[in-house]
Amino acid sequence: MNLDNIDIKILNILQRNSREPLKSIAQQCFISSPSASSRIQKLEKYIIKNYRLVIDYEKLGYQIKAFINVSLKSDNKKEFIHLVQDIPNVLEVDNITGNYDFILKVLFKDVHELEKFLIKLKRFGQTNTNIVFTTQVENRGMIHDESHFED
């Protein structure tokens, strides 16, 4: 799918607020509402994977955010992936380069829950945990400059 600057503008608007009213999107892009709707449907078919809520987990009692590096000690990748997929506290798992095989982004209510999880991970190999004090830039998506797509 070839994107033009209007498509990119729509993506930027939806990344900031996926519940932005269609009429507002159309006005910001200087197009009609039916045209905006058609473009959004095409973007949903080819580019947009889904829409998600951004939850303030601290208000739900999740005080510990951490990044855990994991180096697998043997060929137990499938078992490891199965474990982390089944634990809702694991927000993201990325296969990475370097001294570790994976990096996990996790949330727990307290250090005791985190410690129990780390004990489960130890059977797979070496771990290195970094607890987050504060988040300076929230996950915001990648904001595009519409001028890069001008003809």
GROMACS .gro file of C-alpha atoms in nm:
model
  151
    1MET     CA    1   0.000   0.000   0.000
    2ASN     CA    2   0.139   0.339  -0.097
    3LEU     CA    3   0.086   0.601   0.171
    4ASP     CA    4   0.041   0.968   0.094
    5ASN     CA    5   0.066   1.256   0.338
    6ILE     CA    6  -0.306   1.237   0.422
    7ASP     CA    7  -0.274   0.868   0.518
    8ILE     CA    8   0.024   0.952   0.736
    9LYS     CA    9  -0.165   1.238   0.898
   10ILE     CA   10  -0.454   1.000   0.974
   11LEU     CA   11  -0.211   0.749   1.129
   12ASN     CA   12  -0.059   1.024   1.343
   13ILE     CA   13  -0.403   1.136   1.463
   14LEU     CA   14  -0.510   0.779   1.545
   15GLN     CA   15  -0.183   0.707   1.728
   16ARG     CA   16  -0.247   1.003   1.956
   17ASN     CA   17  -0.614   0.911   2.007
   18SER     CA   18  -0.761   0.603   1.843
   19ARG     CA   19  -1.109   0.725   1.941
   20GLU     CA   20  -1.077   1.054   1.757
   21PRO     CA   21  -1.415   1.124   1.594
   22LEU     CA   22  -1.428   1.065   1.220
   23LYS     CA   23  -1.554   1.418   1.159
   24SER     CA   24  -1.254   1.562   1.345
   25ILE     CA   25  -1.010   1.346   1.147
   26ALA     CA   26  -1.170   1.458   0.821
   27GLN     CA   27  -1.150   1.825   0.923
   28GLN     CA   28  -0.785   1.799   1.027
   29CYS     CA   29  -0.700   1.636   0.694
   30PHE     CA   30  -0.917   1.872   0.486
   31ILE     CA   31  -1.115   1.583   0.336
   32SER     CA   32  -1.476   1.465   0.359
   33SER     CA   33  -1.590   1.224   0.629
   34PRO     CA   34  -1.666   0.948   0.373
   35SER     CA   35  -1.316   0.990   0.227
   36ALA     CA   36  -1.161   0.973   0.577
   37SER     CA   37  -1.365   0.662   0.654
   38SER     CA   38  -1.254   0.492   0.333
   39ARG     CA   39  -0.888   0.573   0.402
   40ILE     CA   40  -0.914   0.443   0.760
   41GLN     CA   41  -1.069   0.117   0.634
   42LYS     CA   42  -0.779   0.069   0.390
   43LEU     CA   43  -0.527   0.149   0.665
   44GLU     CA   44  -0.699  -0.103   0.894
   45LYS     CA   45  -0.669  -0.365   0.622
   46TYR     CA   46  -0.298  -0.313   0.547
   47ILE     CA   47  -0.126  -0.104   0.819
   48ILE     CA   48  -0.321  -0.081   1.146
   49LYS     CA   49  -0.295  -0.405   1.345
   50ASN     CA   50  -0.547  -0.315   1.616
   51TYR     CA   51  -0.655  -0.050   1.864
   52ARG     CA   52  -0.554  -0.067   2.231
   53LEU     CA   53  -0.623   0.109   2.555
   54VAL     CA   54  -0.343   0.280   2.741
   55ILE     CA   55  -0.394   0.189   3.105
   56ASP     CA   56  -0.241   0.361   3.407
   57TYR     CA   57  -0.118   0.040   3.572
   58GLU     CA   58   0.009   0.220   3.883
   59LYS     CA   59  -0.351   0.312   3.966
   60LEU     CA   60  -0.433  -0.060   3.950
   61GLY     CA   61  -0.156  -0.135   4.200
   62TYR     CA   62   0.124  -0.238   3.964
   63GLN     CA   63   0.414  -0.049   4.119
   64ILE     CA   64   0.706  -0.242   3.966
   65LYS     CA   65   0.795  -0.210   3.598
   66ALA     CA   66   1.108  -0.394   3.492
   67PHE     CA   67   1.306  -0.505   3.191
   68ILE     CA   68   1.451  -0.854   3.220
   69ASN     CA   69   1.726  -0.980   2.992
   70VAL     CA   70   1.726  -1.358   2.952
   71SER     CA   71   2.005  -1.575   2.811
   72LEU     CA   72   1.877  -1.926   2.740
   73LYS     CA   73   2.112  -2.200   2.856
   74SER     CA   74   1.996  -2.463   2.608
   75ASP     CA   75   1.754  -2.521   2.326
   76ASN     CA   76   1.443  -2.460   2.536
   77LYS     CA   77   1.310  -2.160   2.343
   78LYS     CA   78   0.964  -2.310   2.283
   79GLU     CA   79   0.913  -2.389   2.652
   80PHE     CA   80   1.036  -2.040   2.748
   81ILE     CA   81   0.803  -1.868   2.499
   82HIS     CA   82   0.511  -2.082   2.617
   83LEU     CA   83   0.575  -1.978   2.979
   84VAL     CA   84   0.602  -1.605   2.914
   85GLN     CA   85   0.300  -1.602   2.681
   86ASP     CA   86   0.084  -1.745   2.957
   87ILE     CA   87   0.181  -1.486   3.220
   88PRO     CA   88  -0.025  -1.165   3.184
   89ASN     CA   89   0.237  -0.960   3.371
   90VAL     CA   90   0.467  -1.000   3.071
   91LEU     CA   91   0.380  -0.708   2.843
   92GLU     CA   92   0.636  -0.763   2.570
   93VAL     CA   93   0.899  -1.018   2.470
   94ASP     CA   94   1.163  -0.932   2.211
   95ASN     CA   95   1.430  -1.162   2.065
   96ILE     CA   96   1.747  -0.949   2.069
   97THR     CA   97   2.113  -0.942   1.968
   98GLY     CA   98   2.402  -0.920   2.212
   99ASN     CA   99   2.479  -1.113   2.529
  100TYR     CA  100   2.116  -1.205   2.591
  101ASP     CA  101   1.857  -1.383   2.379
  102PHE     CA  102   1.543  -1.201   2.496
  103ILE     CA  103   1.431  -0.888   2.673
  104LEU     CA  104   1.101  -0.886   2.862
  105LYS     CA  105   0.898  -0.587   2.973
  106VAL     CA  106   0.703  -0.683   3.285
  107LEU     CA  107   0.471  -0.530   3.547
  108PHE     CA  108   0.421  -0.657   3.902
  109LYS     CA  109   0.244  -0.525   4.210
  110ASP     CA  110   0.553  -0.562   4.429
  111VAL     CA  111   0.908  -0.697   4.437
  112HIS     CA  112   0.790  -1.025   4.591
  113GLU     CA  113   0.581  -1.104   4.280
  114LEU     CA  114   0.876  -1.004   4.060
  115GLU     CA  115   1.106  -1.231   4.261
  116LYS     CA  116   0.870  -1.530   4.218
  117PHE     CA  117   0.867  -1.469   3.843
  118LEU     CA  118   1.247  -1.442   3.829
  119ILE     CA  119   1.276  -1.777   4.008
  120LYS     CA  120   1.062  -1.932   3.730
  121LEU     CA  121   1.289  -1.776   3.467
  122LYS     CA  122   1.614  -1.897   3.629
  123ARG     CA  123   1.551  -2.252   3.509
  124PHE     CA  124   1.588  -2.127   3.151
  125GLY     CA  125   1.923  -1.957   3.202
  126GLN     CA  126   2.084  -1.634   3.313
  127THR     CA  127   1.878  -1.321   3.378
  128ASN     CA  128   1.959  -0.957   3.435
  129THR     CA  129   1.683  -0.734   3.572
  130ASN     CA  130   1.650  -0.357   3.552
  131ILE     CA  131   1.371  -0.202   3.760
  132VAL     CA  132   1.232   0.123   3.618
  133PHE     CA  133   1.227   0.424   3.853
  134THR     CA  134   1.039   0.658   3.619
  135THR     CA  135   0.933   0.659   3.255
  136GLN     CA  136   1.040   0.978   3.081
  137VAL     CA  137   0.877   0.906   2.744
  138GLU     CA  138   0.569   0.683   2.726
  139ASN     CA  139   0.509   0.440   2.443
  140ARG     CA  140   0.376   0.684   2.188
  141GLY     CA  141   0.409   0.510   1.855
  142MET     CA  142   0.629   0.648   1.585
  143ILE     CA  143   0.514   0.993   1.481
  144HIS     CA  144   0.571   1.059   1.114
  145ASP     CA  145   0.642   1.385   0.940
  146GLU     CA  146   0.381   1.413   0.663
  147SER     CA  147   0.617   1.631   0.457
  148HIS     CA  148   0.839   1.323   0.392
  149PHE     CA  149   0.560   1.180   0.179
  150GLU     CA  150   0.490   1.480  -0.040
  151ASP     CA  151   0.526   1.424  -0.413
   0.00000   0.00000   0.00000
